[in-house]
mmCIF file of C-alpha atoms in Angstrom:
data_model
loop_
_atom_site.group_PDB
_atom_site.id
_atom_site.type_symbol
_atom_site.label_atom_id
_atom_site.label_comp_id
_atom_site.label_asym_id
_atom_site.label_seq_id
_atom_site.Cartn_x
_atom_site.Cartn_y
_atom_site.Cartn_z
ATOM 1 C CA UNK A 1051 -11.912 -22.663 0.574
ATOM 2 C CA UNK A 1052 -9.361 -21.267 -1.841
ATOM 3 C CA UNK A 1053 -6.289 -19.539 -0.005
ATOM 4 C CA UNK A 1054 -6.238 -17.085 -2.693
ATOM 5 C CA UNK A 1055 -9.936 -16.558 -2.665
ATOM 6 C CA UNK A 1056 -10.382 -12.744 -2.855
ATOM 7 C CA UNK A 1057 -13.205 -10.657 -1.496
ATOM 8 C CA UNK A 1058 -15.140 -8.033 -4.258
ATOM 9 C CA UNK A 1059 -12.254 -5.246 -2.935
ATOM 10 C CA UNK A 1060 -9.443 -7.279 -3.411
ATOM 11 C CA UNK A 1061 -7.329 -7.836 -6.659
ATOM 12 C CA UNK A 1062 -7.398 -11.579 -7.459
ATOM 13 C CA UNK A 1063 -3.595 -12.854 -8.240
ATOM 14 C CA UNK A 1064 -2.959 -14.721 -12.152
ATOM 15 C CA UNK A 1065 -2.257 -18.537 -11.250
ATOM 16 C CA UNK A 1066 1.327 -17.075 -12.277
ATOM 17 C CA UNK A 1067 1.425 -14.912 -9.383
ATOM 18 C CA UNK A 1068 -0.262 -17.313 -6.947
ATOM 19 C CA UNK A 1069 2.725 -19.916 -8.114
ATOM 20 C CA UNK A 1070 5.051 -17.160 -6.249
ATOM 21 C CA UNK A 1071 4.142 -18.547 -3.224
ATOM 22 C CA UNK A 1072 7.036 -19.338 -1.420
ATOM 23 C CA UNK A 1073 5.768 -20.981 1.719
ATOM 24 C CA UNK A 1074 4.171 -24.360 0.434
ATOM 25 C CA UNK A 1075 2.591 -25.405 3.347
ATOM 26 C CA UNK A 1076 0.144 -22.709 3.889
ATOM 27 C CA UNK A 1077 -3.454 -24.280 2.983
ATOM 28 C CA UNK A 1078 -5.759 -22.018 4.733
ATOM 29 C CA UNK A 1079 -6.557 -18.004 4.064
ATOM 30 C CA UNK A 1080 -5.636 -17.248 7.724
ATOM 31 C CA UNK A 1081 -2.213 -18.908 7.669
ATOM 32 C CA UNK A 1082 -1.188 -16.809 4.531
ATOM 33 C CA UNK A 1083 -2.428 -13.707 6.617
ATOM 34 C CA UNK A 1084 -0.467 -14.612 9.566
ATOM 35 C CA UNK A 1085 2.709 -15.625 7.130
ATOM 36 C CA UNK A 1086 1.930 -11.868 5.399
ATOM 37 C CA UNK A 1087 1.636 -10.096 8.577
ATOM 38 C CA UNK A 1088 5.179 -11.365 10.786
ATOM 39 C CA UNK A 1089 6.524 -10.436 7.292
ATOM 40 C CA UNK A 1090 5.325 -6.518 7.800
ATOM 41 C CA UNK A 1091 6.604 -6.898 10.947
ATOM 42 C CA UNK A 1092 9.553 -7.636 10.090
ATOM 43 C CA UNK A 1093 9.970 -4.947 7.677
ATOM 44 C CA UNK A 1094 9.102 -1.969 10.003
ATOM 45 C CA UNK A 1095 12.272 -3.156 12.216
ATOM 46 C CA UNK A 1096 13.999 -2.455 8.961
ATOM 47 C CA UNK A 1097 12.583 0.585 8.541
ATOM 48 C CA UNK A 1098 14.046 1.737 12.332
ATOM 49 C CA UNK A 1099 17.490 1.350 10.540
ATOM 50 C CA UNK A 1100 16.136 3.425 7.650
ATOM 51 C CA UNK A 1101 14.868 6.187 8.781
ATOM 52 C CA UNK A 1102 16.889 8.931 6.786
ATOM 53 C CA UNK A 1103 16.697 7.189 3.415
ATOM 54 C CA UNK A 1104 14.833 9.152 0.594
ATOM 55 C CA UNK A 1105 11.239 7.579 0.674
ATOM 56 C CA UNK A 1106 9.514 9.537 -2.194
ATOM 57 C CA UNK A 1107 11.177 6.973 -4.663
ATOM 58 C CA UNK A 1108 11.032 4.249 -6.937
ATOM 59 C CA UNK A 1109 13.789 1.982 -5.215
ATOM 60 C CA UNK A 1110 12.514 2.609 -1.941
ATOM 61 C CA UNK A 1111 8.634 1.885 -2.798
ATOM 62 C CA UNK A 1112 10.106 -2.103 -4.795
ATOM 63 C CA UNK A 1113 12.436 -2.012 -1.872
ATOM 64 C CA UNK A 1114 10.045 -1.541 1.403
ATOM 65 C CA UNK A 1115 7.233 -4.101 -0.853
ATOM 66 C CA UNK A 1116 9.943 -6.740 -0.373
ATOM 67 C CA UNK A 1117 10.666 -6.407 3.258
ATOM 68 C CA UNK A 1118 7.090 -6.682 3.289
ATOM 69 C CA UNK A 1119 6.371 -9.659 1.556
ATOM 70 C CA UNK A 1120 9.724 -11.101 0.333
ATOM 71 C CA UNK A 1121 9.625 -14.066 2.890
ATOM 72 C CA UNK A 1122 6.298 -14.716 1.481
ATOM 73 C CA UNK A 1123 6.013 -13.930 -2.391
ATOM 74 C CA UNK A 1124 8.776 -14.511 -4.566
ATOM 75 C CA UNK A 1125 7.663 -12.036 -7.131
ATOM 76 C CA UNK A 1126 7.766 -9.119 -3.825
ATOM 77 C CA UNK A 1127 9.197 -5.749 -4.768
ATOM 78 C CA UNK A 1128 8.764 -6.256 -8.648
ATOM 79 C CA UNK A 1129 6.476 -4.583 -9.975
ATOM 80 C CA UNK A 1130 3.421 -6.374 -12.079
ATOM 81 C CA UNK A 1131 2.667 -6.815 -15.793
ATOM 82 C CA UNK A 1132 -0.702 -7.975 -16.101
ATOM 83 C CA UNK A 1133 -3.562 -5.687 -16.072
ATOM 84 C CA UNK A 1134 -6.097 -5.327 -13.433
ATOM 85 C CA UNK A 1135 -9.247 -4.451 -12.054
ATOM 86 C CA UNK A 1136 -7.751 -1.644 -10.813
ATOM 87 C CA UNK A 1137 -5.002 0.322 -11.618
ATOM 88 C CA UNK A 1138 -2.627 1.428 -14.426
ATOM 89 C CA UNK A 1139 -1.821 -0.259 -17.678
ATOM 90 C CA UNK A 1140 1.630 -2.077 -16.336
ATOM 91 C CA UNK A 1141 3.831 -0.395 -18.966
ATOM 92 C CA UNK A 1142 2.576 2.971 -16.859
ATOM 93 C CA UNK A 1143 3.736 2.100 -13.516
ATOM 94 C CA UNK A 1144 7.246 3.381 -13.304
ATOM 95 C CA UNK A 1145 6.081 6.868 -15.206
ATOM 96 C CA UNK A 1146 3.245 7.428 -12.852
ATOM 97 C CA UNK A 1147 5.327 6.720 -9.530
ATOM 98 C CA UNK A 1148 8.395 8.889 -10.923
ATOM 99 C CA UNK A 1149 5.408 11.745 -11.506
ATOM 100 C CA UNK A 1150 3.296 11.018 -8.287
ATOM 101 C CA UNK A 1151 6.971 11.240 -6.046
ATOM 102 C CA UNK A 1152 7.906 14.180 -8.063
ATOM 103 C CA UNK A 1153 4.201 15.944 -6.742
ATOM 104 C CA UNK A 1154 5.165 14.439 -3.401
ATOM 105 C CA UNK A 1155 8.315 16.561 -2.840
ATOM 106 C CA UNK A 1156 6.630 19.306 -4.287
ATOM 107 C CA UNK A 1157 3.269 19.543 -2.094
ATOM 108 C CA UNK A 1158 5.634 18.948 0.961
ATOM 109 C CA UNK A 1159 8.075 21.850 -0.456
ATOM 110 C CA UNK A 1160 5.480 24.141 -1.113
ATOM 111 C CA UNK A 1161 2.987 23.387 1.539
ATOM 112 C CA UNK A 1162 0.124 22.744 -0.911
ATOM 113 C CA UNK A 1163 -1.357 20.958 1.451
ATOM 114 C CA UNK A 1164 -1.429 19.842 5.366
ATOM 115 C CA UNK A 1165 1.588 17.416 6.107
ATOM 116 C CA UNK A 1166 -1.545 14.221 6.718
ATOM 117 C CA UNK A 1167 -3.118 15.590 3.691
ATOM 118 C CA UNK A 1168 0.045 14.873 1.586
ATOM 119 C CA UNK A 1169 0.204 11.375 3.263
ATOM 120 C CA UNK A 1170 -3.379 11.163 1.963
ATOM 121 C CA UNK A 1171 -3.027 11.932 -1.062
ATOM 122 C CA UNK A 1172 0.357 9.846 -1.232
ATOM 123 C CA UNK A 1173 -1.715 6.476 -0.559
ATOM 124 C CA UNK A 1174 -4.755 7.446 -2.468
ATOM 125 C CA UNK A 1175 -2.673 7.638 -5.559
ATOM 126 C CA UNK A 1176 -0.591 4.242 -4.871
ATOM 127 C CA UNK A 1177 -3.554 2.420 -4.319
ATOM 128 C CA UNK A 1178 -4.675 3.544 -7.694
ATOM 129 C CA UNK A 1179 -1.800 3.410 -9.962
ATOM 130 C CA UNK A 1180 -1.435 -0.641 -8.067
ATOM 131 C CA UNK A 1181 2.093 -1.183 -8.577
ATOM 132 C CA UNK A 1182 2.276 -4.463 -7.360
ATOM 133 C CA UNK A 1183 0.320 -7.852 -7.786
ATOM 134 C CA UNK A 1184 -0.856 -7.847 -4.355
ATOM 135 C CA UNK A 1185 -0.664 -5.724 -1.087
ATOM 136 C CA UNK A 1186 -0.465 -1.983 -2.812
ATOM 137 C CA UNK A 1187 -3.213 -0.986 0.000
ATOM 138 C CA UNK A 1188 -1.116 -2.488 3.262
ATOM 139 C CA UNK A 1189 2.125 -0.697 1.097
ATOM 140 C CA UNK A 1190 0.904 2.059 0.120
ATOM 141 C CA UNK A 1191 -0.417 2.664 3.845
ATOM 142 C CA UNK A 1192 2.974 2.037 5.700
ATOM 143 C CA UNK A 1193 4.219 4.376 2.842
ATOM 144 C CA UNK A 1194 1.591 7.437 4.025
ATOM 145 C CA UNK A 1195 2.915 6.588 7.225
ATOM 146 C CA UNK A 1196 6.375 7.037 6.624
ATOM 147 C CA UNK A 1197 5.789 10.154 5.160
ATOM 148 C CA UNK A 1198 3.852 11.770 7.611
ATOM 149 C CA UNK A 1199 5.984 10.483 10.518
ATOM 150 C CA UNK A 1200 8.976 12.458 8.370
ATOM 151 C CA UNK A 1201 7.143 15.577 8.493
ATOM 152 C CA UNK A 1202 5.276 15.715 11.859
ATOM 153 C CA UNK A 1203 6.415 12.474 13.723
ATOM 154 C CA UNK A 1204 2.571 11.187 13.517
ATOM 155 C CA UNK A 1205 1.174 8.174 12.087
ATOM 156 C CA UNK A 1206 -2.462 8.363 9.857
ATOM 157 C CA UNK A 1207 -5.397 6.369 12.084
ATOM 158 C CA UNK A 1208 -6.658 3.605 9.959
ATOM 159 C CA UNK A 1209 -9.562 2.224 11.869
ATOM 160 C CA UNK A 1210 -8.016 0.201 14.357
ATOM 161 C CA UNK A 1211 -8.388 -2.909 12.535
ATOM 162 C CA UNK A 1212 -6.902 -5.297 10.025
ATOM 163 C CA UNK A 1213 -8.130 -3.338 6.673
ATOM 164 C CA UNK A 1214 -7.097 -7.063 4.833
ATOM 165 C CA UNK A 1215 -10.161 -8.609 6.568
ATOM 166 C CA UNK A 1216 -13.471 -7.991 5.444
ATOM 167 C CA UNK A 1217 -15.660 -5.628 7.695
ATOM 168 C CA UNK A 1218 -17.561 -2.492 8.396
ATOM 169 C CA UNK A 1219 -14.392 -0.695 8.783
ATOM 170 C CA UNK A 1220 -13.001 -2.033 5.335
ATOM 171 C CA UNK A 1221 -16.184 -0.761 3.452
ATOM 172 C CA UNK A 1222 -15.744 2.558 4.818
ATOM 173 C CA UNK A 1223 -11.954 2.709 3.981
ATOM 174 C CA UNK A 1224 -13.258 1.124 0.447
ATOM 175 C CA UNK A 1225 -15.543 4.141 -0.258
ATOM 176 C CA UNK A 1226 -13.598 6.321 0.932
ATOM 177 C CA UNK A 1227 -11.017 5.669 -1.481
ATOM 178 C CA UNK A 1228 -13.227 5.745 -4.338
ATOM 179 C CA UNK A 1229 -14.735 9.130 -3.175
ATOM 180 C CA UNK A 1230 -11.103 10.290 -3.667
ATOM 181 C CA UNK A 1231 -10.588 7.916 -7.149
ATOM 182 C CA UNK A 1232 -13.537 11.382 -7.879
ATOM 183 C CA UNK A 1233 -11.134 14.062 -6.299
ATOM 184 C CA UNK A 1234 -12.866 14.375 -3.402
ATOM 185 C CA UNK A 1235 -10.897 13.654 -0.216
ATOM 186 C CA UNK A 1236 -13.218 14.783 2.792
ATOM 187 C CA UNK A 1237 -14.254 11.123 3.426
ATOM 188 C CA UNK A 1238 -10.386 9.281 3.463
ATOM 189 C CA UNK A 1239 -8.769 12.433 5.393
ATOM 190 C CA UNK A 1240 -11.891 12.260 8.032
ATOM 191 C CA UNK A 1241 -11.370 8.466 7.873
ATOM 192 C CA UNK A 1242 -7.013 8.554 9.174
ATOM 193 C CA UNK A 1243 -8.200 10.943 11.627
ATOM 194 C CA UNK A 1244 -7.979 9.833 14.673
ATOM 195 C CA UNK A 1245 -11.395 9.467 16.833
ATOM 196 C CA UNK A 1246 -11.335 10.004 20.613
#
């Protein structure tokens, strides 16, 4: 089986993008997982030394992707120029961050909506304008998550799982994001909530 084999939800990489592999002797799926995931790990000890940076920008966004993935990817933290399934045009990217951070700042400084809401709506529109070649969902997540643990000191709930792997959970994190891709954000908000 492929390593880079990508379920129907997952944006396949350009054999460019899959030469950015760094670590050469991963040959199954799970062991690029496992390399991906004590990457993320090591990024959120970073972000305990970060914790007053501005996170509603451009340089933080390349710079967090590349904690994330830099041991991993060579091309982490830059963002991508070929198309995609989903997504902006790549010439679009840095315009539609600067305008989605500048909305950011302004829902939280005029309390447009409920602090999770704005962490909501935060990853909804990262997933969609897909920055990078590959992990804008597990990003754009952590990035909801930093926000909301700014304003409140609360992370979002996202399942309890490992949204990377397929399951039930996945699908109904998948369709929840395209009921918002419609405006409609009843399903993804009821989905971070919490259940007791």
């Amino acid at each position: 089986m492929d390593i880079f084999e990508a379920d129907d939800n997952s944006t396949p990489l350009t054999a460019e993008e899959k030469d950015g592999l760094k670590l050469k002797w991963i040959t199954l799926r799970s062991e690029l997982n496992e390399a991906e995931a004590r990457n993320i790990a090591q990024a959120q000890v970073w972000l305990l030394s970060n914790k007053n940076k501005e996170v509603c920008s451009d340089t933080f966004l390349r710079d967090l992707h590349k904690k994330m993935f830099g041991d991993v990817w060579k091309w982490a933290g830059e963002y991508r120029i070929t198309e995609r399934n989903i997504g902006v045009a790549p010439y679009q990217i840095p315009m539609k961050l600067m305008q989605l951070f500048d909305d950011v700042r302004f829902w939280i400084n005029n309390k447009t909506y409920s602090n999770r809401e704005i962490a909501v709506r935060l990853h909804h529109k990262l997933v969609q304008i897909h920055p990078f070649p590959n992990g804008n969902g597990r990003v754009s997540r952590l990035m909801a998550d930093i926000v909301l643990e700014k304003l409140e000191g609360k992370k979002l709930y996202w399942g309890n799982t490992n949204l990377v792997n397929v399951s039930e959970v996945r699908s109904n994190y998948i369709a929840a994001l395209r009921k918002a891709d419609a405006g409609d954000y009843t399903d993804l908000l009821s989905f971070t909530e919490e259940k007791n």
